[in-house]
Short mmCIF file of C-alpha atoms in Angstrom, two decimals:
data_model
loop_
_atom_site.label_atom_id
_atom_site.label_comp_id
_atom_site.label_asym_id
_atom_site.label_seq_id
_atom_site.Cartn_x
_atom_site.Cartn_y
_atom_site.Cartn_z
CA MET A 470 230.84 -77.65 151.36
CA ASN A 471 231.94 -80.68 149.40
CA VAL A 472 232.54 -83.43 151.92
CA THR A 473 232.92 -86.96 150.67
CA SER A 474 231.51 -89.63 152.93
CA ASP A 475 233.68 -89.98 156.03
CA PRO A 476 232.26 -91.88 159.01
CA ARG A 477 234.33 -89.73 161.39
CA ILE A 478 232.58 -86.60 160.13
CA GLU A 479 229.15 -88.27 159.91
CA ARG A 480 229.35 -88.93 163.67
CA VAL A 481 229.52 -85.20 164.41
CA ALA A 482 226.33 -83.47 165.58
CA PHE A 483 226.71 -80.07 163.91
CA ASN A 484 224.46 -77.28 165.23
CA ALA A 485 221.66 -75.56 163.30
CA ASP A 486 224.29 -73.43 161.52
CA GLY A 487 226.23 -76.54 160.49
CA LEU A 488 229.04 -75.80 162.96
CA VAL A 489 230.73 -77.53 165.89
CA PRO A 490 232.98 -75.91 168.53
CA ALA A 491 236.62 -77.05 168.47
CA ILE A 492 238.78 -76.69 171.58
CA ILE A 493 242.40 -76.20 170.55
CA GLN A 494 244.96 -77.55 173.01
CA GLN A 495 248.76 -77.51 172.89
CA TYR A 496 249.67 -81.21 172.62
CA ASP A 497 252.67 -81.27 174.98
CA THR A 498 251.77 -78.74 177.69
CA ALA A 499 247.98 -79.36 177.58
CA GLU A 500 247.41 -75.60 177.60
CA VAL A 501 244.04 -74.58 176.13
CA LEU A 502 244.88 -72.10 173.37
CA MET A 503 241.54 -71.06 171.88
CA LEU A 504 238.08 -72.18 170.83
CA GLY A 505 237.15 -72.05 167.15
CA TRP A 506 234.32 -73.33 164.97
CA MET A 507 234.36 -75.88 162.15
CA ASP A 508 231.84 -76.98 159.58
CA ALA A 509 232.10 -80.42 157.97
CA GLU A 510 234.53 -79.23 155.29
CA ALA A 511 236.80 -77.42 157.79
CA LEU A 512 236.88 -80.59 159.89
CA ARG A 513 237.64 -82.72 156.83
CA ARG A 514 240.57 -80.46 155.97
CA THR A 515 241.78 -80.49 159.60
CA LEU A 516 241.68 -84.30 159.74
CA THR A 517 243.47 -84.78 156.41
CA GLU A 518 245.91 -81.88 155.93
CA GLY A 519 247.88 -81.79 159.18
CA ARG A 520 246.89 -78.15 159.64
CA VAL A 521 243.91 -76.70 161.52
CA THR A 522 241.22 -75.02 159.40
CA PHE A 523 238.29 -73.17 160.98
CA TRP A 524 235.12 -71.65 159.62
CA SER A 525 235.28 -67.93 160.42
CA ARG A 526 231.79 -66.90 161.52
CA SER A 527 232.68 -63.20 161.37
CA ARG A 528 234.20 -63.32 157.87
CA GLY A 529 232.04 -66.16 156.49
CA GLU A 530 235.00 -68.03 155.02
CA TYR A 531 237.45 -70.84 155.67
CA TRP A 532 240.41 -69.80 157.74
CA ARG A 533 243.48 -72.01 157.79
CA LYS A 534 245.18 -70.88 160.96
CA GLY A 535 248.54 -69.25 160.26
CA ASP A 536 248.16 -68.58 156.52
CA THR A 537 248.12 -64.83 157.22
CA SER A 538 249.83 -64.61 160.61
CA GLY A 539 252.35 -67.43 160.31
CA HIS A 540 250.94 -68.74 163.58
CA VAL A 541 250.29 -72.20 162.23
CA GLN A 542 248.61 -75.01 164.18
CA TYR A 543 249.96 -78.45 163.25
CA VAL A 544 247.52 -81.24 164.08
CA LYS A 545 248.69 -83.83 166.63
CA GLY A 546 245.36 -85.40 167.62
CA ALA A 547 241.60 -84.99 167.31
CA ARG A 548 238.82 -86.35 169.48
CA LEU A 549 235.04 -86.12 169.46
CA ASP A 550 233.10 -85.89 172.72
CA CYS A 551 230.48 -88.30 174.07
CA ASP A 552 227.55 -86.34 172.57
CA GLY A 553 229.30 -85.79 169.24
CA ASP A 554 228.91 -82.03 169.55
CA ALA A 555 232.36 -80.82 170.60
CA LEU A 556 235.87 -81.42 169.28
CA LEU A 557 239.21 -81.45 171.07
CA ILE A 558 242.09 -80.83 168.66
CA GLU A 559 245.64 -81.25 169.92
CA VAL A 560 248.14 -79.09 168.06
CA GLU A 561 251.66 -77.84 167.92
CA GLN A 562 251.18 -74.08 168.00
CA ILE A 563 253.73 -71.89 166.20
CA GLY A 564 253.92 -68.43 167.77
CA ALA A 565 250.94 -66.85 169.48
CA ALA A 566 247.58 -68.61 169.27
CA CYS A 567 245.62 -65.38 169.80
CA HIS A 568 245.20 -62.68 167.16
CA THR A 569 245.90 -60.10 169.90
CA GLY A 570 249.45 -61.46 170.21
CA GLU A 571 248.74 -63.15 173.55
CA HIS A 572 249.95 -66.73 173.80
CA THR A 573 246.41 -68.02 174.33
CA CYS A 574 243.00 -66.41 173.82
CA PHE A 575 242.29 -66.93 177.52
CA ASP A 576 245.32 -65.05 178.90
CA ALA A 577 243.86 -61.57 179.20
CA ASP A 578 240.54 -61.72 181.05
CA ASP A 579 240.45 -63.31 184.50
CA LEU A 580 236.89 -63.48 185.85
CA THR A 581 238.18 -64.00 189.44
CA PRO A 582 235.57 -66.49 190.62
CA VAL A 583 235.00 -67.52 194.21
CA ALA A 584 236.94 -70.77 194.52
CA GLY A 585 235.31 -73.95 195.75
CA GLU A 586 236.95 -76.75 197.65
CA ALA A 587 236.28 -80.43 198.26
CA ARG A 588 235.34 -80.99 201.89
CA MET B 524 217.17 -65.46 184.56
CA ASN B 525 217.67 -62.94 187.32
CA VAL B 526 221.19 -61.63 187.01
CA THR B 527 222.14 -58.56 188.98
CA SER B 528 224.57 -56.25 187.25
CA ASP B 529 228.00 -57.82 187.15
CA PRO B 530 230.61 -56.33 184.80
CA ARG B 531 232.24 -59.75 184.40
CA ILE B 532 229.02 -61.18 183.01
CA GLU B 533 228.20 -58.07 180.96
CA ARG B 534 231.48 -58.59 179.06
CA VAL B 535 230.30 -61.99 177.79
CA ALA B 536 229.00 -62.18 174.20
CA PHE B 537 226.24 -64.76 174.59
CA ASN B 538 224.93 -66.32 171.37
CA ALA B 539 221.42 -65.87 169.93
CA ASP B 540 220.13 -68.46 172.43
CA GLY B 541 221.71 -66.56 175.33
CA LEU B 542 224.41 -69.20 175.81
CA VAL B 543 228.20 -69.35 175.82
CA PRO B 544 230.39 -72.47 175.56
CA ALA B 545 232.44 -73.30 178.66
CA ILE B 546 235.55 -75.47 178.38
CA ILE B 547 236.07 -77.39 181.62
CA GLN B 548 239.69 -78.14 182.48
CA GLN B 549 241.19 -80.00 185.44
CA TYR B 550 243.16 -77.29 187.24
CA ASP B 551 246.28 -79.29 188.15
CA THR B 552 246.73 -81.67 185.20
CA ALA B 553 245.34 -79.28 182.54
CA GLU B 554 243.29 -82.15 181.11
CA VAL B 555 240.23 -80.98 179.15
CA LEU B 556 237.27 -82.74 180.77
CA MET B 557 234.22 -81.57 178.82
CA LEU B 558 232.49 -78.69 177.11
CA GLY B 559 229.23 -77.36 178.55
CA TRP B 560 226.98 -74.35 178.01
CA MET B 561 226.08 -71.52 180.37
CA ASP B 562 223.59 -68.71 180.26
CA ALA B 563 224.16 -65.55 182.31
CA GLU B 564 222.58 -67.01 185.44
CA ALA B 565 224.55 -70.28 185.22
CA LEU B 566 227.73 -68.23 184.87
CA ARG B 567 226.76 -66.03 187.83
CA ARG B 568 226.24 -69.12 189.97
CA THR B 569 229.53 -70.63 188.75
CA LEU B 570 231.48 -67.45 189.59
CA THR B 571 229.93 -67.04 193.03
CA GLU B 572 229.18 -70.52 194.43
CA GLY B 573 232.46 -72.40 193.99
CA ARG B 574 230.60 -75.08 192.02
CA VAL B 575 230.06 -75.32 188.26
CA THR B 576 226.49 -74.85 187.01
CA PHE B 577 225.55 -75.39 183.36
CA TRP B 578 222.43 -74.75 181.35
CA SER B 579 221.30 -78.13 180.04
CA ARG B 580 220.15 -77.59 176.45
CA SER B 581 218.60 -81.07 176.25
CA ARG B 582 216.65 -80.79 179.51
CA GLY B 583 216.07 -77.00 179.43
CA GLU B 584 217.11 -76.52 183.05
CA TYR B 585 220.02 -75.53 185.27
CA TRP B 586 222.35 -78.38 186.02
CA ARG B 587 224.76 -78.05 188.91
CA LYS B 588 227.34 -80.66 188.04
CA GLY B 589 227.44 -83.46 190.60
CA ASP B 590 224.10 -82.86 192.33
CA THR B 591 222.79 -86.14 190.92
CA SER B 592 225.99 -88.06 190.14
CA GLY B 593 228.21 -86.83 192.99
CA HIS B 594 230.75 -85.92 190.31
CA VAL B 595 231.12 -82.35 191.53
CA GLN B 596 233.26 -79.72 189.83
CA TYR B 597 234.81 -77.27 192.29
CA VAL B 598 235.77 -73.99 190.67
CA LYS B 599 239.46 -73.05 190.73
CA GLY B 600 239.58 -70.38 188.02
CA ALA B 601 237.55 -68.80 185.22
CA ARG B 602 238.69 -66.89 182.18
CA LEU B 603 236.95 -65.22 179.24
CA ASP B 604 238.50 -65.32 175.77
CA CYS B 605 239.60 -62.38 173.61
CA ASP B 606 236.25 -62.19 171.75
CA GLY B 607 234.19 -62.64 174.90
CA ASP B 608 232.42 -65.66 173.45
CA ALA B 609 234.10 -68.64 175.14
CA LEU B 610 234.87 -69.50 178.77
CA LEU B 611 237.68 -71.58 180.24
CA ILE B 612 236.75 -72.87 183.70
CA GLU B 613 239.43 -74.57 185.79
CA VAL B 614 238.02 -77.10 188.22
CA GLU B 615 238.80 -79.83 190.69
CA GLN B 616 236.82 -82.74 189.28
CA ILE B 617 235.45 -85.34 191.72
CA GLY B 618 235.06 -88.73 190.03
CA ALA B 619 234.32 -89.04 186.33
CA ALA B 620 233.60 -85.89 184.34
CA CYS B 621 231.59 -87.76 181.70
CA HIS B 622 228.08 -89.11 182.24
CA THR B 623 229.23 -92.31 180.48
CA GLY B 624 231.63 -92.98 183.35
CA GLU B 625 234.69 -92.10 181.29
CA HIS B 626 237.15 -89.78 182.99
CA THR B 627 236.67 -87.12 180.31
CA CYS B 628 234.05 -86.67 177.59
CA PHE B 629 236.83 -86.87 174.99
CA ASP B 630 238.24 -90.26 176.00
CA ALA B 631 236.16 -92.53 173.79
CA ASP B 632 236.23 -91.27 170.21
CA ASP B 633 239.61 -90.79 168.51
CA LEU B 634 239.20 -89.26 165.03
CA THR B 635 242.73 -90.40 164.04
CA PRO B 636 243.75 -87.37 162.01
CA VAL B 637 246.74 -87.16 159.71
CA ALA B 638 249.39 -85.48 161.85
CA GLY B 639 251.19 -82.35 160.72
CA GLU B 640 254.71 -81.33 161.57
CA ALA B 641 256.66 -78.10 161.67
CA ARG B 642 259.30 -78.11 158.94
#
């Protein structure tokens, strides 16, 4: 990691592994596409390059979404939550967001909860 | 934790602390409200009670959203992602989702990224 001082990144409360979860949302439909992880350098790249970069925990390397698949995520917005420990990144998704080919990573597995209702 | 066998919960890849991140989304507007954490028992309660329960990492206890604040989250849907390590919970949010009084936990801190664009 080689992150020059950036107050936006210094506000982030990274976890013990130096990572923060990033919710990726389609900017116009508000669909939640996936959840990925960023370290400070991945976040710096995401905030400055117009493209989303993650830290791949399984491969142990930076992963600029779409470089292999073509399924690029163009950055449209980025917000930090009230505790500083979660990101919401708005993107324009090209193609499928999920590596399985599904449109989102949440399409395939419905946990069929009991629904609640306001009384 | 006292979780009876439930194949939906057995599919979840909890982290080393026994937790999984849960993205909370307003079911009708698709707005992302917050990100919380659940252990197996919090997820079991969420899937069966019609109300969202988190594991509070700061307080080390179960936290059924709204019991103190009145800002209840009624469960409308629940999905597991392709890797089994993130949840998307659709809810009907009563009042503010954020403990600061903001509507969502992502309202206050805009990281003003450089935007990207498809060419």
